[in-house]
XYZ file of C-alpha atoms in Angstrom:
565
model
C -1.178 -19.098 -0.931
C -4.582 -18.972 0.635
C -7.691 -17.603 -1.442
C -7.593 -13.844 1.305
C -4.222 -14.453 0.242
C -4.673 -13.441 -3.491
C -8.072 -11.359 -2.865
C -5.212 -8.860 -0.826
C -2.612 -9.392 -3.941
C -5.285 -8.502 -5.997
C -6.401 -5.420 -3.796
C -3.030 -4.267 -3.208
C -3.108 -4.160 -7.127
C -6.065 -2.563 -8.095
C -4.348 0.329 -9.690
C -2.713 -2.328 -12.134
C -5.849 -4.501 -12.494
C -7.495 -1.089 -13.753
C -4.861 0.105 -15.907
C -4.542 -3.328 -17.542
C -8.350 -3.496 -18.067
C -8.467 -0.216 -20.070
C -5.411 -0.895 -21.859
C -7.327 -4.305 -23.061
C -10.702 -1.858 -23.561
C -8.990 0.075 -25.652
C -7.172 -2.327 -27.986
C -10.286 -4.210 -28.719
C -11.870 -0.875 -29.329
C -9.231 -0.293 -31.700
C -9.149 -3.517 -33.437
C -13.031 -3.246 -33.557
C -12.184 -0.244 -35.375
C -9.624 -1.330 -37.394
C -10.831 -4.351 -38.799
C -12.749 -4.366 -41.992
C -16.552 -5.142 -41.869
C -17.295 -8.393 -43.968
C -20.486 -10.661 -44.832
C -20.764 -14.449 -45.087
C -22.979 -16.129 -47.344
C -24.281 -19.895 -47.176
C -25.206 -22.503 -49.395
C -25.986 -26.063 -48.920
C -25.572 -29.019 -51.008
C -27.347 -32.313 -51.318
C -25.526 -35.179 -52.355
C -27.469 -39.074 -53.366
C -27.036 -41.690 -55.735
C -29.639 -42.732 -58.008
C -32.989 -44.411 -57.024
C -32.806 -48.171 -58.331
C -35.636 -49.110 -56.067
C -33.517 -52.013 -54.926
C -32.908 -51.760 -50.856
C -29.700 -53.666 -51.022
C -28.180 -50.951 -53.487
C -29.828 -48.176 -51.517
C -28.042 -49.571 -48.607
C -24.782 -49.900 -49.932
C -25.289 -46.305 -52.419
C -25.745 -44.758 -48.879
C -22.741 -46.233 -47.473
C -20.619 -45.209 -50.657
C -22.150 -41.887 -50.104
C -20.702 -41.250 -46.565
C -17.620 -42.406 -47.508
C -17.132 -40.098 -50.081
C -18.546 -37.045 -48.218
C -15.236 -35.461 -46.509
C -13.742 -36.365 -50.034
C -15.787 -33.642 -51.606
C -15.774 -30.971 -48.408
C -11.844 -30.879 -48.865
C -12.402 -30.610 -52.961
C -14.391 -27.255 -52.126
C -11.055 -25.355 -51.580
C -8.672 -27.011 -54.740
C -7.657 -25.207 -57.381
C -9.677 -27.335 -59.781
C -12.815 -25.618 -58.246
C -11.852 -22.384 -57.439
C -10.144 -21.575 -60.737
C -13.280 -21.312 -62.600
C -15.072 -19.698 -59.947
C -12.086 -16.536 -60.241
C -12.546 -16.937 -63.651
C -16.570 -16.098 -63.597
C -16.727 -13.293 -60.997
C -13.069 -11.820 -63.084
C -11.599 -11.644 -59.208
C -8.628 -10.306 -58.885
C -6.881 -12.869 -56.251
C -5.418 -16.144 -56.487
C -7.049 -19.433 -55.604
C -4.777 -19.875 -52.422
C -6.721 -16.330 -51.249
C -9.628 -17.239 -52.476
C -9.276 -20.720 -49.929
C -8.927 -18.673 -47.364
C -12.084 -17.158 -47.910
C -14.169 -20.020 -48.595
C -15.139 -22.737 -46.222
C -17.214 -26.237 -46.879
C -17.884 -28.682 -44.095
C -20.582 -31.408 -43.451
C -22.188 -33.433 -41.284
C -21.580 -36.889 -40.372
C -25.161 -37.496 -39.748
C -26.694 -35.711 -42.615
C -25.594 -35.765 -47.139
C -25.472 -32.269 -47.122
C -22.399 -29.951 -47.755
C -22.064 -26.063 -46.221
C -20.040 -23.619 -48.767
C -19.216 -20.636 -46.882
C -17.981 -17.774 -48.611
C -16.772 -14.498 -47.017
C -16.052 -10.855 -48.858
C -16.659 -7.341 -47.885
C -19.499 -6.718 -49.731
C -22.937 -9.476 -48.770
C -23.623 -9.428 -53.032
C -20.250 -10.532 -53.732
C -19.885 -13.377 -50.497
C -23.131 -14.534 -52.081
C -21.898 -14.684 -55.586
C -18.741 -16.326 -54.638
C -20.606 -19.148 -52.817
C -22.912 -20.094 -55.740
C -19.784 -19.840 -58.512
C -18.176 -22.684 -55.325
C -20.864 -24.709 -55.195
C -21.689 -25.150 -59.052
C -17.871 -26.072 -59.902
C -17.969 -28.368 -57.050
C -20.718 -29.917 -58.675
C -19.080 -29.867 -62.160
C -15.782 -31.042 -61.373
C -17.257 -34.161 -58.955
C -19.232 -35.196 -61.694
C -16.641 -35.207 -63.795
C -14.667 -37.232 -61.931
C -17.055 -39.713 -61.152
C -18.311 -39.877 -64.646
C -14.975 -39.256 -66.842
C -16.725 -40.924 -69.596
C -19.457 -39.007 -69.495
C -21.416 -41.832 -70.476
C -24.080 -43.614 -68.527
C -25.691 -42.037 -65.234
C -23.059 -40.837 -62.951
C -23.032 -42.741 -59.114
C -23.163 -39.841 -57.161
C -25.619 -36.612 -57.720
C -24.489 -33.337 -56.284
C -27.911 -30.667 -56.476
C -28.111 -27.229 -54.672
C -30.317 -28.087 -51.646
C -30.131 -24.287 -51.052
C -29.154 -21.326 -52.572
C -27.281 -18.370 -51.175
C -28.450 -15.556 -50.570
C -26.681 -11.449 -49.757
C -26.553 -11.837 -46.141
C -28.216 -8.554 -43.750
C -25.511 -8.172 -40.916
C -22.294 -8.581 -40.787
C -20.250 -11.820 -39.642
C -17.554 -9.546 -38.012
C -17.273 -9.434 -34.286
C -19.479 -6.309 -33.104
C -17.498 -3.699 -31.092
C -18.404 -4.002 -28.117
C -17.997 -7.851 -28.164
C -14.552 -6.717 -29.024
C -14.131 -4.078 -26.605
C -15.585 -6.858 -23.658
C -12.380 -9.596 -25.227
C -10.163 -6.977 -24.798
C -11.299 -6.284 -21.222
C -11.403 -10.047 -20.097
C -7.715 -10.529 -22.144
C -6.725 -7.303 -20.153
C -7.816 -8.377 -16.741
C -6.356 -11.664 -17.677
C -2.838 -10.054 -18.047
C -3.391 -7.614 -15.026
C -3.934 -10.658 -12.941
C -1.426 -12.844 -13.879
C 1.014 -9.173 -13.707
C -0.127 -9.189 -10.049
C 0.591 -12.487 -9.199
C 4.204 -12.145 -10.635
C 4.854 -9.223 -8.760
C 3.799 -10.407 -5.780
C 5.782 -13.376 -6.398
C 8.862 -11.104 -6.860
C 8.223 -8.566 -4.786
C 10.644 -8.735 -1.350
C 9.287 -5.716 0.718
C 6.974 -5.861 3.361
C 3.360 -5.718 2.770
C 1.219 -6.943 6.073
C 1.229 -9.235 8.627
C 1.050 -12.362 6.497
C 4.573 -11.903 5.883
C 5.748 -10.907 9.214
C 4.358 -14.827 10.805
C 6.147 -16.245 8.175
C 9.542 -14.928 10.173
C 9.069 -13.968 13.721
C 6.496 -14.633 16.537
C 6.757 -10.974 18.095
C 3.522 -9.642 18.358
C 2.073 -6.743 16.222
C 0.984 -3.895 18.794
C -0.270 -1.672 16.495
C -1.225 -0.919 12.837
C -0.576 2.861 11.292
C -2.163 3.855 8.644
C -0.155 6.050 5.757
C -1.621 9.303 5.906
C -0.220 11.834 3.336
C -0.801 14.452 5.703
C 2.160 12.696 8.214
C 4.998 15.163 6.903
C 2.958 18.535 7.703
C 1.042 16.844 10.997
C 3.533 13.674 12.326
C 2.277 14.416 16.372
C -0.718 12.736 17.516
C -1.762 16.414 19.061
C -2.132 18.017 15.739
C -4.855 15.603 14.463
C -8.418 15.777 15.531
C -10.045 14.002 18.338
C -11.608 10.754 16.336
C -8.691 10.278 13.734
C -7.257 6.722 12.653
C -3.935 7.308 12.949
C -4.101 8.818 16.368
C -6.378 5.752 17.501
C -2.916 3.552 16.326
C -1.148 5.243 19.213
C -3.967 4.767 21.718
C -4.054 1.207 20.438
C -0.260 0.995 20.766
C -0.446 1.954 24.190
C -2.882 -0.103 25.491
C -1.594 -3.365 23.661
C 2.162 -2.051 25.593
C 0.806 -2.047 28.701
C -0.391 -5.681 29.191
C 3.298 -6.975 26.633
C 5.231 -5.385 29.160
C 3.880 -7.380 31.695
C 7.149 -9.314 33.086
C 9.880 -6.680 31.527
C 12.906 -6.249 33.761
C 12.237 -2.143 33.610
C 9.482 -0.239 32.117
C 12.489 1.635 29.431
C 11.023 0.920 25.799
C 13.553 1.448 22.748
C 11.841 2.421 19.461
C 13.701 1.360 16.314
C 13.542 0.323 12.901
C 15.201 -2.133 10.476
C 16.718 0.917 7.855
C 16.041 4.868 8.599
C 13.260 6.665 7.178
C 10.532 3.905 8.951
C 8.940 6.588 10.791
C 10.904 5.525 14.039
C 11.209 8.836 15.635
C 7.260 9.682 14.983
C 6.507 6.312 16.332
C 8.372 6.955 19.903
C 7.191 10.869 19.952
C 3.745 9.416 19.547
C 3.950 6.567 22.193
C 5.711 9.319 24.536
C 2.697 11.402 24.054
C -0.139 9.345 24.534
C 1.184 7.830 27.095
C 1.754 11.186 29.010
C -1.999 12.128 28.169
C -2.964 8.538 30.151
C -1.744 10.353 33.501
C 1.856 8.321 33.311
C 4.792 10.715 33.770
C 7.290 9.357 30.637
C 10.443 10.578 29.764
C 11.771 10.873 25.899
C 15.507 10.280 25.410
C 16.583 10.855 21.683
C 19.304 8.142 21.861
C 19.933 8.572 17.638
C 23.193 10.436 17.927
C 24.083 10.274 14.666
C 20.478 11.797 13.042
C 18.833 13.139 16.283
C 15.332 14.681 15.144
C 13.265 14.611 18.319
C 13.899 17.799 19.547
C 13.301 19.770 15.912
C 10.062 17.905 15.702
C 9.073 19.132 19.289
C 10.289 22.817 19.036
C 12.918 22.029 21.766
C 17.029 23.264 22.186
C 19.359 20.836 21.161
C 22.223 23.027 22.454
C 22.330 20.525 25.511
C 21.512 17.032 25.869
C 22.834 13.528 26.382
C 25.768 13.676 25.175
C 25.900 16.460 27.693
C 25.040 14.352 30.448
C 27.548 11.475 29.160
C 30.415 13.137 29.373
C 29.610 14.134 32.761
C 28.822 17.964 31.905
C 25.846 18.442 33.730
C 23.078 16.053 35.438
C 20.216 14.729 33.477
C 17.522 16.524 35.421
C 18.842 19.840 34.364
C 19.030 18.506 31.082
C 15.224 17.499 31.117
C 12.482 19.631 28.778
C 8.901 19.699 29.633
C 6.405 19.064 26.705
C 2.972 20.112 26.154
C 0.864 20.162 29.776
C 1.167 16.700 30.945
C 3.602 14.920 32.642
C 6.334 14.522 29.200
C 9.988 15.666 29.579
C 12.521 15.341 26.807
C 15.886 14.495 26.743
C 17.299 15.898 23.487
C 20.304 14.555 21.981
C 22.550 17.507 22.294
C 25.784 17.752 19.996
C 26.666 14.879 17.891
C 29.387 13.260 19.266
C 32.363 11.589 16.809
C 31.959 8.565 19.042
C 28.053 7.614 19.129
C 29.100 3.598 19.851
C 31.155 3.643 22.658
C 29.027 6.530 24.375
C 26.015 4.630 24.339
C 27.853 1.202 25.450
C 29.286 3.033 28.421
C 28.437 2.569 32.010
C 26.701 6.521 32.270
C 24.244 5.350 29.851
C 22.895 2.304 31.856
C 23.498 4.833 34.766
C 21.604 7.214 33.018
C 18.942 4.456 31.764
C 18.584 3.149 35.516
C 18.038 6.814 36.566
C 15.291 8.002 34.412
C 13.289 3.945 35.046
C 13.159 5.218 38.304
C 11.875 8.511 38.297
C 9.281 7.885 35.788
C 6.446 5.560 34.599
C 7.684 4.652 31.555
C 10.870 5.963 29.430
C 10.690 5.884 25.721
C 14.150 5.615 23.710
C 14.911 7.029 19.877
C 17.465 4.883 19.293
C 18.786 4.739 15.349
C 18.153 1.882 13.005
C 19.769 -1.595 13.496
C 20.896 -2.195 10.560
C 23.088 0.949 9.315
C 25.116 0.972 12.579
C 25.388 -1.207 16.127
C 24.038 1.693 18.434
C 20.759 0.066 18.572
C 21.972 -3.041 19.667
C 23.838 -1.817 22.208
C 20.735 0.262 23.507
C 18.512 -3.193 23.205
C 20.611 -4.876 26.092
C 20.329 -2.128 28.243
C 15.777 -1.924 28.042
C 13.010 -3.746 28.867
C 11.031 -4.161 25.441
C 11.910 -3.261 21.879
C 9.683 -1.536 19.794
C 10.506 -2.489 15.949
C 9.028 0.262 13.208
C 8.274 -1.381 10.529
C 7.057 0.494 6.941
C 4.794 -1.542 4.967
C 5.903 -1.023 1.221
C 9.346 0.209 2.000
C 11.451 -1.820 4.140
C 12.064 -5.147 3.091
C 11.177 -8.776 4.434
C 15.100 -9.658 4.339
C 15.712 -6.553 6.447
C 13.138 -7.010 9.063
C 14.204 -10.729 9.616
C 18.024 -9.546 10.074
C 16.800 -7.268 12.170
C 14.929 -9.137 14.511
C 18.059 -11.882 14.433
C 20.730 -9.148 15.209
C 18.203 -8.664 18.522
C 17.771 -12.264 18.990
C 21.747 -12.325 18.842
C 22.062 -9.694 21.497
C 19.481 -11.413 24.168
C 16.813 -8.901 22.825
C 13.960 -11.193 22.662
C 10.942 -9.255 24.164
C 9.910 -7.258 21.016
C 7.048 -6.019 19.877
C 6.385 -4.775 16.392
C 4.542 -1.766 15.090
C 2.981 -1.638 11.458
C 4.111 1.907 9.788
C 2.586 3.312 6.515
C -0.490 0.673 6.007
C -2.510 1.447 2.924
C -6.158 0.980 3.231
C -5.580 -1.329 0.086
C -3.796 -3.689 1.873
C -6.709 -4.423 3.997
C -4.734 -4.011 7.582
C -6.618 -1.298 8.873
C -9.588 -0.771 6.685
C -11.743 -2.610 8.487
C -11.332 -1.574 11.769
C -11.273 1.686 10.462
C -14.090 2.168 9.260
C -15.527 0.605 12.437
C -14.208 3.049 14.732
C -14.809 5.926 12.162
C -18.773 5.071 13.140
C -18.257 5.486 16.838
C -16.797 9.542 16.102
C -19.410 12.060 17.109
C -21.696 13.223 14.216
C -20.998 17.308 14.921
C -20.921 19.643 11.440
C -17.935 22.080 11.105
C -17.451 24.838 13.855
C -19.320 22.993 16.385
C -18.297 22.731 19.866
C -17.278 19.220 21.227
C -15.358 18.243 24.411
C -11.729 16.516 24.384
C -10.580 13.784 26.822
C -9.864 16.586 29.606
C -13.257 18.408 29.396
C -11.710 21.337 27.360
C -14.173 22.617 24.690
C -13.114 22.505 21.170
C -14.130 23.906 18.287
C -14.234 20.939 15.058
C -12.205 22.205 12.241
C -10.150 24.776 14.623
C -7.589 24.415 16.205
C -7.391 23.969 20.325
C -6.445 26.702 22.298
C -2.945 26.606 23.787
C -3.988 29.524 26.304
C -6.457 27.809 27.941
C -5.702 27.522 31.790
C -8.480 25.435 32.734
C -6.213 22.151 31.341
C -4.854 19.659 33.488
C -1.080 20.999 33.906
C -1.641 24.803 32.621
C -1.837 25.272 36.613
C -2.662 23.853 40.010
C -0.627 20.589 39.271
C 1.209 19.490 43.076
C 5.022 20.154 43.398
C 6.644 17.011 43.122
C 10.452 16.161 43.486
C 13.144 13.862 41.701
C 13.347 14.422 38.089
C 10.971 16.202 36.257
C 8.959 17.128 39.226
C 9.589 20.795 39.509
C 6.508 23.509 40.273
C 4.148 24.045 37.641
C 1.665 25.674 39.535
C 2.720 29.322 40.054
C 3.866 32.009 38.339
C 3.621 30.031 35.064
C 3.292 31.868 31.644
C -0.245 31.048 29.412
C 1.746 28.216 27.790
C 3.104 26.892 30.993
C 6.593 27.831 30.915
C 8.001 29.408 34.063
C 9.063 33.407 33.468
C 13.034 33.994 33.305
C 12.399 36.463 36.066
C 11.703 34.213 38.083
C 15.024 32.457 38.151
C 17.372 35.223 38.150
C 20.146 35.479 36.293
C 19.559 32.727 34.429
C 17.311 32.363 30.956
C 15.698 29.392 29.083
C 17.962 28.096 26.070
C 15.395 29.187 23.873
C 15.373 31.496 20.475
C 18.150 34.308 21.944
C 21.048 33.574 24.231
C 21.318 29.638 23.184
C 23.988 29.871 21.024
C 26.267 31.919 23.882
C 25.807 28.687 25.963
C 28.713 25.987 26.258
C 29.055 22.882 28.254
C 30.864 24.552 31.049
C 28.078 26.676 32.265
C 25.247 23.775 32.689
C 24.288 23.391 36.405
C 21.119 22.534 37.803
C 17.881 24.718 38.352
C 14.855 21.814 38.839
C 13.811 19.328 35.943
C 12.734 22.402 33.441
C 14.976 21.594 31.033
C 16.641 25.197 32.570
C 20.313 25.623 31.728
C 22.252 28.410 33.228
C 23.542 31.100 31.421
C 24.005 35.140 30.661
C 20.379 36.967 30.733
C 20.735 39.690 28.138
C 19.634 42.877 28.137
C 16.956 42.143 26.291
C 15.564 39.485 28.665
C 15.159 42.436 31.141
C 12.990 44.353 28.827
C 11.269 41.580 27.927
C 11.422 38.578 29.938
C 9.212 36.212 27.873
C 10.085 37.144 24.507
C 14.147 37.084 24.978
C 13.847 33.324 27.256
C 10.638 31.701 25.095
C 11.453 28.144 24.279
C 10.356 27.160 21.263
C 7.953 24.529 20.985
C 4.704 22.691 19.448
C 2.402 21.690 22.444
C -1.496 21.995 21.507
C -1.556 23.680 17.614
């Protein structure tokens, strides 16, 4: 692993690192705390032989000297010294306590001998180190001199005496509280590194080179607000995520340079990738670029494209695969540019062989002609074989990919299942970035400084010269918008009038086409696949105008959708 390599481990674990740091605060807070406050006093020793005056026996007396210094610094802590000392102060502990609390050591380059002794209270710890260093002194001298006659070779004298010491020899608590940060951090580190070590889903790009060469067009970021705003029209002008499409679109036009047709499926390794988003998204901006696209939700097992756009579902497809009715009566406009939708229609028990059949490529061929670019739902790869059968039959998969939910071993079966199938032009799309994992942030933040600086309720212009207001919403009446009217006639699919007679949010009044209604909130259910014929590339399908479509001839035909909210 490379060093950006653990600064993003460590990043994408912050929330850990944190937690671990004021777990480790904490416990040395509480052993700070906890732990009794105690006092160390000091005294010193001197050690020497008698003077004889003679050099020689100075020389050797300090030689004998050093040899017997460790000899004494171990004595400090026998029971022959310490049992006198517990009999003095009347302590109540043993002498294999007491050793705990008492500590002698020396220097090799010095005679002198440091008796520590540590207690609770700094009168006692100095108490206890005097009793120490006088039986020391006793019981050496009594073993050097057993006799007790004649000078004795070694002399033992207090070079210092101890005294009640003024602060405490504990740790202070904040040194404490700092050890148990640093021991904290320590664990939330190595934690990280484990995880990541363990950890088999997909977390950036790093990951992705380490299986595939496909390209990544585009990075999205995860936006909790995706579930109540997942089109690209209900965000504001400047947003992040909606720059991802933008991004996506331009990065598609220059990979599908040398495609066999400009059809693009959108899939994912498992469901819930943000697939369908993805392709509604692409569809979109690529419509708002001035190319006329067509979106075909090819997921006819979990079709959600047409729920998401506000469309009827009654017909679709499946319709037009089983040779019910054409696709361009089939075909919904969207929003006021050049977008149609091809819903799914009704599930069909036999999604496989549908999609494999020779309609579909018909179907496929049919729409690549008639429009700029066609944009494909098609379901997962993994879960069933549809996709696969729709990836020999485009020019370019698009592979969804979530960061943090789908795994690597997923995405690299995926991409082989293509590769097995001739599917090699793919490009992959980044779903669901944190800012943590450092994907996006940067460029972000960059592009967040290049957004106009206008306060709340302030009146700014979109890409087609409508004004807006910031913080409200645009208005879907507005006729001055390329498509609300004046848009040329055109024919083939799709290209049915716009131009007159059209209601404020562009959709043609049922009057107008007599006898006949839009599928839309009344009426659509009375509808079956026997009464679909053609009436222009509305998305029109013919049926029974009620009674109430007379009274009212926009409320009884309306056609639910989203457009500009």
């Amino acid at each position: 692993m490379e060093l950006k390599s653990y600064l993003r481990v460590l990043r994408q674990n912050v929330a850990l690192l944190i937690a671990a740091a004021l777990v480790g605060a904490l416990g040395g807070l509480g052993a700070g705390l906890l732990t009794p406050r105690a006092y160390t006093a000091q005294t010193q020793l001197f050690v020497s032989i008698p003077n004889t005056g003679n050099a020689t026996d100075l020389q050797q007396g300090s030689a004998f000297t050093q040899e017997r210094m460790q000899t004494y610094v171990d004595m400090a802590n026998s029971r022959s010294v310490l049992r006198p000392v517990i009999a003095e102060l009347d302590l109540d502990v043993t002498p294999d306590v007491l050793a705990k609390r008492v500590r002698a050591s020396s220097d090799p380059q010095t005679v002198l001998i440091s008796i520590e002794a540590t207690d609770r209270s700094p009168a006692q710890s100095a108490r206890i180190a005097e009793a120490v260093a006088t039986s020391l002194v006793e019981v050496v001298t009594d073993l050097e001199n057993p006799t007790g006659t004649g000078a004795a070779p070694v002399v033992i004298s207090v070079a210092e005496a101890a005294e009640p010491p003024a602060h405490s020899s504990s740790m202070s608590l904040w040194v404490a509280v700092v050890l148990g940060v640093v021991a904290g951090l320590v664990f939330g580190v190595g934690a990280a590194l484990l995880r990541s070590a363990l950890d088999t889903r997909l977390r950036g790009r790093e990951a992705l080179r380490r299986i595939t060469r496909a390209p990544v067009l585009t990075t999205v970021p995860a936006d909790p607000t995706t579930a109540r705003t997942p089109l690209v029209t209900d965000l504001p002008a400047h947003s992040i995520r909606g720059e991802a499409f933008r991004r996506l679109r331009t990065n598609l036009k220059y990979a599908q340079v040398g495609d066999s047709t400009s059809s693009v499926l959108v899939t994912s390794s498992v469901e819930g990738e943000g697939k369908t988003t993805s392709s509604i998204n692409l569809a979109i901006v690529m419509a708002k670029a001035g190319k006329r696209v067509a979106l075909v939700d090819a997921d006819l097992r979990r079709p959600r494209v047409a729920s998401m756009l506000g469309l009827e579902n009654a017909a679709g497809i499946t319709t037009a695969l089983v040779g019910a009715a054409e696709v361009g009566d089939l075909l919904q406009a969207w929003g006021d540019d050049e977008l149609y939708v091809l819903t799914a229609g009704e599930i069909p028990p036999n999604p496989t062989e549908l999609l494999e059949s020779q309609q579909m490529a018909r179907i496929i061929a049919q729409l690549t002609a008639e429009f700029d670019l066609v944009v494909i739902d098609g379901p997962p790869l993994l879960p069933v074989a549809d996709g696969l059968v729709l990836a020999q039959q485009v020019g370019r998969v698009i592979l969804v990919a979530a960061v943090g939910q789908v795994r690597v071993a997923e995405v690299q079966e995926a991409l082989g299942a293509l590769a097995l199938v001739d599917a090699d032009r793919v490009g992959i799309v980044l779903n669901k970035v944190s800012a943590a994992n450092g994907e996006i942030g940067a460029y972000g933040h960059a592009y967040a400084r290049y957004a106009p600086d206008v306060e709340h309720g302030a009146a700014v212009r979109d890409d087609f010269g409508q004004e807006l207001t910031v913080g409200r919403e645009p208005d879907r009446e507005a006729s001055g918008r390329p498509g609300a009217g004046g848009r040329e006639a055109g024919g083939g699919l799709g290209g049915g009038p716009r131009a007159e007679g059209l209601r404020p949010d562009g959709l043609r009044p049922a009057s107008q086409f007599p006898g006949q209604a839009w599928a839309g909130e009344q009426g659509a259910d009375d509808l079956d696949a026997g009464d679909l014929t053609a009436h222009g590339a509305r998305g029109r399908v013919s049926g029974r105008l009620g009674a109430h479509a007379e009274e009212d001839e926009y409320e009884s035909a309306r056609l639910v959708r989203r457009g500009w909210q």
